[in-house]
C-alpha positions as a printed NumPy array, in Angstrom:
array([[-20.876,  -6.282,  -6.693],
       [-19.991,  -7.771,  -9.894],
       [-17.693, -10.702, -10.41 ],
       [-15.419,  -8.608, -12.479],
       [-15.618,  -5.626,  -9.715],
       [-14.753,  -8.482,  -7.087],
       [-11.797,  -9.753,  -9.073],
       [-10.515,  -6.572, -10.134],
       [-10.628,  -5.224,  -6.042],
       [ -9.575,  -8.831,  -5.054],
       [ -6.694,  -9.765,  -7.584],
       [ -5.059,  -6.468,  -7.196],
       [ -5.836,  -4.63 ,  -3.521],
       [ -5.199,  -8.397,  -1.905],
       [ -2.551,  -9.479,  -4.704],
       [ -0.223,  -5.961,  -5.268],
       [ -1.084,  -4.047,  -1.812],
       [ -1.328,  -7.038,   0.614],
       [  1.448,  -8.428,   0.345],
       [  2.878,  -5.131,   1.478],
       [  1.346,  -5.475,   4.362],
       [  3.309,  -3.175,   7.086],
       [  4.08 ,  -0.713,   5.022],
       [  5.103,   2.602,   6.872],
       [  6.388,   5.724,   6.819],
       [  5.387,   8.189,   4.517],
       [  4.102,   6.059,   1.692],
       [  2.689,   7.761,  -1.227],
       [  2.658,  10.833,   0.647],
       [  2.539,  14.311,  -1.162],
       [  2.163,  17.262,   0.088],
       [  2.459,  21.322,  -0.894],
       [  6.232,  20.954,  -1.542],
       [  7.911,  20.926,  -4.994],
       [  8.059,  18.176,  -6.598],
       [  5.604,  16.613,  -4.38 ],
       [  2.797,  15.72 ,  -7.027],
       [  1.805,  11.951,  -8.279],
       [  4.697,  11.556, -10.722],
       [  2.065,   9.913, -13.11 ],
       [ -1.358,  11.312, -13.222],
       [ -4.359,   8.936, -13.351],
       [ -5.758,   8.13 , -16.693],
       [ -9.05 ,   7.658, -17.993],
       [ -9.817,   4.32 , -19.734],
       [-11.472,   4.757, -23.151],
       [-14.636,   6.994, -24.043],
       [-17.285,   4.401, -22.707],
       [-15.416,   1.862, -21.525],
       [-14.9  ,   0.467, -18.437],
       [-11.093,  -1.101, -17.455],
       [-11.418,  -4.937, -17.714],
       [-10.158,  -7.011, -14.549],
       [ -8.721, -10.045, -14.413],
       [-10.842, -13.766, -13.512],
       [-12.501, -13.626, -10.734],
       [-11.451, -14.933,  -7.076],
       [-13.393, -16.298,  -4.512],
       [-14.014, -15.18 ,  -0.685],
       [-15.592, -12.634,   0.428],
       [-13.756,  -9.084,   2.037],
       [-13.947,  -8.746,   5.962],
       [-15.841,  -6.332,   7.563],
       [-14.379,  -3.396,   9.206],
       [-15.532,  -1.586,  11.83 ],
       [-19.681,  -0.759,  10.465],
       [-18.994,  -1.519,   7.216],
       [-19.938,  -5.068,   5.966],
       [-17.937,  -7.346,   3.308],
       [-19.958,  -5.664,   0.125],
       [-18.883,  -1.814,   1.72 ],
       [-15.418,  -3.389,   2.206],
       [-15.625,  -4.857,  -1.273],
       [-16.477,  -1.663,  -2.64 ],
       [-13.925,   0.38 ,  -0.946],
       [-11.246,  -2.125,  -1.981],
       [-11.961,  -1.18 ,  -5.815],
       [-11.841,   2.727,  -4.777],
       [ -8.589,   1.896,  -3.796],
       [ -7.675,  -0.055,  -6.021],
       [ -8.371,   2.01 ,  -9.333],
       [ -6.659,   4.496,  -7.533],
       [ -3.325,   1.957,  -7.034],
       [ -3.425,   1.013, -11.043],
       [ -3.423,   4.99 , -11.575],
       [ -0.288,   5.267,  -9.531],
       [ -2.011,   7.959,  -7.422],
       [ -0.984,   8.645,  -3.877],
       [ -3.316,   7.053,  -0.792],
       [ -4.345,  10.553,   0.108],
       [ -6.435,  10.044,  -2.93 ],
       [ -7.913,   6.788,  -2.02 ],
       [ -8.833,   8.529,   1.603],
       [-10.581,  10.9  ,  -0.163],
       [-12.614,   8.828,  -2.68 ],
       [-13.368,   6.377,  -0.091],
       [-15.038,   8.962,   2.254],
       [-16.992,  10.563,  -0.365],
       [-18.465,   7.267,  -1.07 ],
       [-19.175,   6.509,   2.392],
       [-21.074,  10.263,   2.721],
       [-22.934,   9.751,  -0.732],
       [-24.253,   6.151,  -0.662],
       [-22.93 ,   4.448,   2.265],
       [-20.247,   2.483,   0.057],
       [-23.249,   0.862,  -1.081],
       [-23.55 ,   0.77 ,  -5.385],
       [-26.681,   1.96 ,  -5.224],
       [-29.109,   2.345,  -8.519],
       [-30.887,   5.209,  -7.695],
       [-30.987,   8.676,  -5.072],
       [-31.16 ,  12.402,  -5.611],
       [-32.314,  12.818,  -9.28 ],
       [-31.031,  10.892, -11.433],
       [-27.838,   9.964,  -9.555],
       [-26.73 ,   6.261,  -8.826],
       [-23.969,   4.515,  -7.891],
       [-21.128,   4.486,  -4.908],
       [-20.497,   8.213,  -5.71 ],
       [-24.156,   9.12 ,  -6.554],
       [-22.713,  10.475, -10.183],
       [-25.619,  12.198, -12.594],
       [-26.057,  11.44 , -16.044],
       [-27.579,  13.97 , -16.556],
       [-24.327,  16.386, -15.793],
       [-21.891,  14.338, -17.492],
       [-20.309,  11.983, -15.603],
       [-21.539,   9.042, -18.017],
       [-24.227,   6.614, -18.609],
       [-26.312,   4.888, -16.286],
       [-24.676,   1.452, -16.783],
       [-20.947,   2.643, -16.98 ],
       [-21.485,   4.436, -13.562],
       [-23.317,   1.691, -11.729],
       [-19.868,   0.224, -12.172],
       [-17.288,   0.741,  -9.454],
       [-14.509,   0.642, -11.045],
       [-15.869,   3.416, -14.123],
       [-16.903,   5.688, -11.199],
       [-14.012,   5.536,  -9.134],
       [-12.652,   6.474, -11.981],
       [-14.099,   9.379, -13.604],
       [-13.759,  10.84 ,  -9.712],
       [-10.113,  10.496,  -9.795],
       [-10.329,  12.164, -12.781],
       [-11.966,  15.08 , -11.625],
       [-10.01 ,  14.939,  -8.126],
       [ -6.751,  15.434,  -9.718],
       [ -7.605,  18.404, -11.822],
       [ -8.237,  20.212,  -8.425],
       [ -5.518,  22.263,  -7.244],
       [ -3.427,  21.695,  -4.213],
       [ -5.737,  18.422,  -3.741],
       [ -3.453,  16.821,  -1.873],
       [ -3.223,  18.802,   1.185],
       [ -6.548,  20.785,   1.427],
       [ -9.226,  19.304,   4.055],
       [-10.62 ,  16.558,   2.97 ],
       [-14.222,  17.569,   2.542],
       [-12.946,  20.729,   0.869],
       [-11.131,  18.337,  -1.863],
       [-14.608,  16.026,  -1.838],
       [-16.905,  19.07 ,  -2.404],
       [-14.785,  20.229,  -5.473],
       [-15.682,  17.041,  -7.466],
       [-19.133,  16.337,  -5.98 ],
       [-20.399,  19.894,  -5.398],
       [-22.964,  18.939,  -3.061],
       [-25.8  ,  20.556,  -1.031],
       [-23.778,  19.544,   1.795],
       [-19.745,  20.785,   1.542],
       [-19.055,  19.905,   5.098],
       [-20.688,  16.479,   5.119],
       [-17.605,  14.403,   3.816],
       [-15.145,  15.192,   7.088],
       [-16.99 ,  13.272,   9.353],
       [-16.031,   9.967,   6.884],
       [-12.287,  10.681,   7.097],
       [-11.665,   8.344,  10.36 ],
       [-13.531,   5.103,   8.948],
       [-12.095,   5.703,   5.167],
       [ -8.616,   5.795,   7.15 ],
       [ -9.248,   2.691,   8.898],
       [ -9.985,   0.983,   5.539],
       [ -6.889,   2.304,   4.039],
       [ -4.795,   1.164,   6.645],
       [ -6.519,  -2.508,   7.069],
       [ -6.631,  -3.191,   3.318],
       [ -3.26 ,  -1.836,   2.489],
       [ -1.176,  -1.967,   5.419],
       [ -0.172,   1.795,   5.442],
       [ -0.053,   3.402,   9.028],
       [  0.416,   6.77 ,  10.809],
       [  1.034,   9.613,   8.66 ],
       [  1.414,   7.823,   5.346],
       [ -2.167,   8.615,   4.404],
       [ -2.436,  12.325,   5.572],
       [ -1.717,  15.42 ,   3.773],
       [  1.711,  16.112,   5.163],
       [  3.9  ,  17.886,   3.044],
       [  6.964,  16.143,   1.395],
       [  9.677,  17.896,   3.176],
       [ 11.938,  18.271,  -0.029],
       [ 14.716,  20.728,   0.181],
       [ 16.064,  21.56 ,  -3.32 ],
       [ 19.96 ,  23.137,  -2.957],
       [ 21.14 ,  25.638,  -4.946],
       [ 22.64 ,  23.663,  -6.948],
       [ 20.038,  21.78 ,  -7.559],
       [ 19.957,  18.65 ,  -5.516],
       [ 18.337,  17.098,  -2.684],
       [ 18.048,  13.968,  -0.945],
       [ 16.579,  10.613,  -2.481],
       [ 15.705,   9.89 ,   0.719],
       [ 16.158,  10.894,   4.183],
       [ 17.659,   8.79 ,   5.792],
       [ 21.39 ,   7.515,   7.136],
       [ 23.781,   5.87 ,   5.012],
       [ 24.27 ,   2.302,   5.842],
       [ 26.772,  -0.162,   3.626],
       [ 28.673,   2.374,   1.8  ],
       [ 30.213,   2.997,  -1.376],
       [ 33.295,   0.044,  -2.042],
       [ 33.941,  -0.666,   0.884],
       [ 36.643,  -3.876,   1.473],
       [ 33.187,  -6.125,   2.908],
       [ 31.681,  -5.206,  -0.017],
       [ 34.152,  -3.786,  -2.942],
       [ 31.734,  -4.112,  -5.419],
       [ 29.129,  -1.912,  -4.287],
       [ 28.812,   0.548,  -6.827],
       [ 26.664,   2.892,  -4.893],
       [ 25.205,   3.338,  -1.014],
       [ 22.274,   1.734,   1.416],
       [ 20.477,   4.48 ,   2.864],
       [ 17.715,   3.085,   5.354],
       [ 14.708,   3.98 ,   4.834],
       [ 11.517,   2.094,   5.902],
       [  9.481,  -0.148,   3.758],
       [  7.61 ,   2.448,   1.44 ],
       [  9.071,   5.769,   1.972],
       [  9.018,   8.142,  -0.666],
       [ 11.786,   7.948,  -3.666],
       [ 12.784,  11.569,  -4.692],
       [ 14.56 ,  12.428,  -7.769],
       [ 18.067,  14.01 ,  -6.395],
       [ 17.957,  16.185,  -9.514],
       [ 16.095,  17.362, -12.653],
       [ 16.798,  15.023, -15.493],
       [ 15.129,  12.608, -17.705],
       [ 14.04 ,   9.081, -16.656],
       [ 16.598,   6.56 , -18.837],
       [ 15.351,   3.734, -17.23 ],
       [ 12.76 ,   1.753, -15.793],
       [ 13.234,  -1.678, -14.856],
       [ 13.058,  -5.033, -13.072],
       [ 16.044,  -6.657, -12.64 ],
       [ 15.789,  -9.636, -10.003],
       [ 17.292, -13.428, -10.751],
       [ 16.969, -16.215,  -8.968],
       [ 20.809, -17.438,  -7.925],
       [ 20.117, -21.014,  -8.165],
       [ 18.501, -21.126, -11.445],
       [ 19.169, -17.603, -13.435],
       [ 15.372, -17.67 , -13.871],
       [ 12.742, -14.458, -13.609],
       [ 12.633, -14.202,  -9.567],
       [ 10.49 , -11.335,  -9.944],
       [ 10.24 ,  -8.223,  -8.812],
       [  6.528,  -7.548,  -6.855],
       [  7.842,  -9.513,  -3.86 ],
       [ 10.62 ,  -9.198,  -1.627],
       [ 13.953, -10.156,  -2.81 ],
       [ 16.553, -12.139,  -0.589],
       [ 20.542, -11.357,  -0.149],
       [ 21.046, -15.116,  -0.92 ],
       [ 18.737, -16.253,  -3.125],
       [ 18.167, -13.273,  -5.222],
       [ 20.164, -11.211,  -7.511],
       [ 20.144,  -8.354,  -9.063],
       [ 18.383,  -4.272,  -8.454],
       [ 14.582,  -5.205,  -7.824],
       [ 12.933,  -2.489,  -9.454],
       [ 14.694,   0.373, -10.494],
       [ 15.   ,   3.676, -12.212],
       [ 17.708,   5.531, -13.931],
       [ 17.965,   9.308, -14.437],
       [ 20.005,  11.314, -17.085],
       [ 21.219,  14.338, -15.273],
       [ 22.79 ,  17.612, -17.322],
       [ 26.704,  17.331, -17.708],
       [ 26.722,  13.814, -18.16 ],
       [ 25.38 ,  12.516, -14.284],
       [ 23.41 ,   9.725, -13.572],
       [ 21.672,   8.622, -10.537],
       [ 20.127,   5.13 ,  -9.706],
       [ 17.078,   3.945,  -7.818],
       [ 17.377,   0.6  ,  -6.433],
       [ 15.242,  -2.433,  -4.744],
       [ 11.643,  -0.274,  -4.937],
       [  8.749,  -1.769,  -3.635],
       [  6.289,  -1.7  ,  -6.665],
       [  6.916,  -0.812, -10.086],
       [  7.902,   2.546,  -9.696],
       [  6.264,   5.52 , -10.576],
       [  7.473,   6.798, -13.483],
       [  8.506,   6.01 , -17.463],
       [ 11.468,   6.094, -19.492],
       [ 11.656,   9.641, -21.227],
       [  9.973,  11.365, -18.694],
       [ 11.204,  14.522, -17.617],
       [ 11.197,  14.997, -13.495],
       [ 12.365,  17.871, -11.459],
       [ 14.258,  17.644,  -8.001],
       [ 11.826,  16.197,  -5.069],
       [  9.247,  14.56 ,  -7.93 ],
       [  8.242,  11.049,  -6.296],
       [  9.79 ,   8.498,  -8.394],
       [  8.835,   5.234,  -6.226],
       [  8.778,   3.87 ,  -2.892],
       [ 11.558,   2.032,  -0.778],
       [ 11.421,  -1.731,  -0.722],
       [ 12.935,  -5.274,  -0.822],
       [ 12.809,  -6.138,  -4.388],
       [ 15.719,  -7.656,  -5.945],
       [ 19.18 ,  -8.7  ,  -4.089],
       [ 18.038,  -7.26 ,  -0.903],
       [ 17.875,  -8.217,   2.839],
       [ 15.795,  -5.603,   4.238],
       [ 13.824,  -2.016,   3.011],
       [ 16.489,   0.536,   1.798],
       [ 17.174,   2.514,  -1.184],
       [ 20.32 ,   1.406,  -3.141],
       [ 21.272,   4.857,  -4.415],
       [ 24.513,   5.228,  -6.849],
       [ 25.987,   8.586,  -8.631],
       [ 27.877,   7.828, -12.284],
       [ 29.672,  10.944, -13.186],
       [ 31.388,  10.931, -16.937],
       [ 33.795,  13.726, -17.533],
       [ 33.094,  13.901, -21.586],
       [ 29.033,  14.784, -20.696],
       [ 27.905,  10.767, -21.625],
       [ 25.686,   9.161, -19.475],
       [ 27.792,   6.272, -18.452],
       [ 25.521,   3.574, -16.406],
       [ 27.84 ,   1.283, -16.077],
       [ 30.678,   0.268, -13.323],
       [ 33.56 ,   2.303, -14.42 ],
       [ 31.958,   5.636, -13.899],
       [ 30.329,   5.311, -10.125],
       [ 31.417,   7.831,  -7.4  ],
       [ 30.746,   7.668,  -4.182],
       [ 26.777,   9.08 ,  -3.036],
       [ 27.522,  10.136,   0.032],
       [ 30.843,  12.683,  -1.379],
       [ 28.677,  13.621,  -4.405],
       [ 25.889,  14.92 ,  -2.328],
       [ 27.771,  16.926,  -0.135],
       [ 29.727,  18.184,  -3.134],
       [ 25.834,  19.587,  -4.312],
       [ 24.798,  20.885,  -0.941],
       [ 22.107,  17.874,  -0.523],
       [ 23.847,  15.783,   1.988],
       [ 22.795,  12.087,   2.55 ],
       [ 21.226,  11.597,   5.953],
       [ 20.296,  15.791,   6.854]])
């Protein structure tokens, strides 16, 4: 593995998933549902190129299970181009089990024809030069590429979703590599149980258009006299559940917004937050509803999964719960600003309370 590979794995599986560590729930989880899709498809880095990574670290990966530090190593940057895409685990299941079936996680410079690499790509059919695709991180990526142009990936078998980038000799082949490429998600990320399956979203849309951000039960609620400036409601949700848009709108906002209390410096927003010592949302998103509605995202886990201007339709994944920001604990600060002249007021004076405005919309909080 190269030293760029190693620090681009290293820097940013150990750096941005690690520290997640304990993740659960169903985290990047999408399934047949509406809405369910990676609210950001993966990109592909420029004709030729591959992404640069940062300087590298030092120390090797563990091994897991049969798969030594290097197959580790390797499976960390499958992952991780898949993280800097913003695509869902399922997807890093997937691409880590192909490799495993095609060259043993091993980036290996020659096999079947004129195929080499960790996904045993050709040359000769496309997939790019010999050099770019003895690079991990180039041919993760033009397989991600592929992988999301396949319908309904997310929830077909595995080796059904494999065989319709690699088209292999041997279709079946890539099941028998789910278990281990599970146990590699789940020891290098920290995502458990169902997270990294292909269950579907469960998203309900109302007729009127709504549905939960979340579901989960409302916990500190909406102005209450503990808390009278609480502009919105807690609904508790574990540490990187799913973030639905309640509605279709347009993203107004994407931000970090965490200070430090004792300083008013950057606190950050890509690690936890404290009620204390932190102030502020964490990351967050705002969305511009029709008829002058907004809804807020609060305290998400990583920078959430969207941009400002993009349209999103009820159910789309926006983010995952987290900690970020003034925070004691995973939950999704969720508020509902209602203007009666059709602006999109985001400030204070035109908050309602969540919990009435989703039962006023047939999308209840905590159904």
């Amino acid at each position: 593995m190269t030293s760029r590979v190693l620090a681009l794995a290293a820097a940013l599986v150990c750096g941005i998933i690690l520290i997640c560590a304990g993740l659960a729930g169903a985290v990047f989880t999408y399934g047949s549902a509406a809405g369910c899709a990676s609210a950001l498809p993966g990109t592909a880095p420029p004709a030729g190129q591959p992404p640069a990574g940062p300087p590298s670290p030092s120390g090797p990966f563990p091994a897991i299970g049969r798969w030594d530090a290097t197959q580790v190593g390797n499976a960390a940057t499958v992952i991780t181009v898949g993280v800097t895409r913003q695509l869902p685990a399922r997807a890093w299941v997937i691409a880590v089990a192909t490799a495993m079936q095609e060259s043993s996680l091993r980036n290996i410079a020659s096999g079947d024809r004129d195929s080499v690499g960790l996904f045993q790509q050709r040359p000769s059919q496309g997939w790019g030069t010999v050099e770019l695709l003895l690079d991990p991180v180039y041919a993760a990526g033009r397989f991600y590429d592929k992988l999301v142009t396949i319908p309904n990936w997310q929830t077909m078998p595995l080796t059904e979703a494999a065989q319709a980038v690699q088209v292999s000799g041997l279709p079946d082949a890539y099941a028998q590599w789910e278990p281990d490429a599970v146990t590699i998600v789940q020891t290098l990320t920290g995502l458990t149980g169902g997270s990294i399956g292909p269950a579907a979203c469960n998203v309900t849309v109302s007729p009127e258009g709504w549905t939960q951000p979340v579901h989960a039960k409302p916990g500190s609620g909406f102005r209450t006299p503990q808390r009278p400036a609480h502009d919105g409601v807690d609904l508790m949700a574990a540490r990187g559940t799913p973030i639905h848009a309640a509605s279709a709108g347009t993203v107004s906002r994407v931000r970090c917004n965490a200070v430090d209390a004792r300083t008013g410096a950057d606190w950050g927003c890509d690690r936890d937050g404290d009620p204390e010592l932190t102030r502020g949302c964490g990351w967050y998103v705002d969305i511009d509803h029709p008829g002058g509605v907004v809804t807020r995202y609060c305290h998400m886990l990583t920078h959430p999964a969207v941009i400002e201007g993009q349209p999103v339709a009820a159910g789309d994944v926006i983010g995952v719960v987290g900690t970020s920001g003034h925070s004691s604990g995973p939950h999704l600060h969720y508020e509902v600003h209602v203007t009666t002249d059709g602006s999109h007021d985001h400030g204070r004076g035109s908050a309602v309370d969540p919990v009435w405005w989703q039962a006023e919309v047939g999308a209840p909080l905590g159904a």
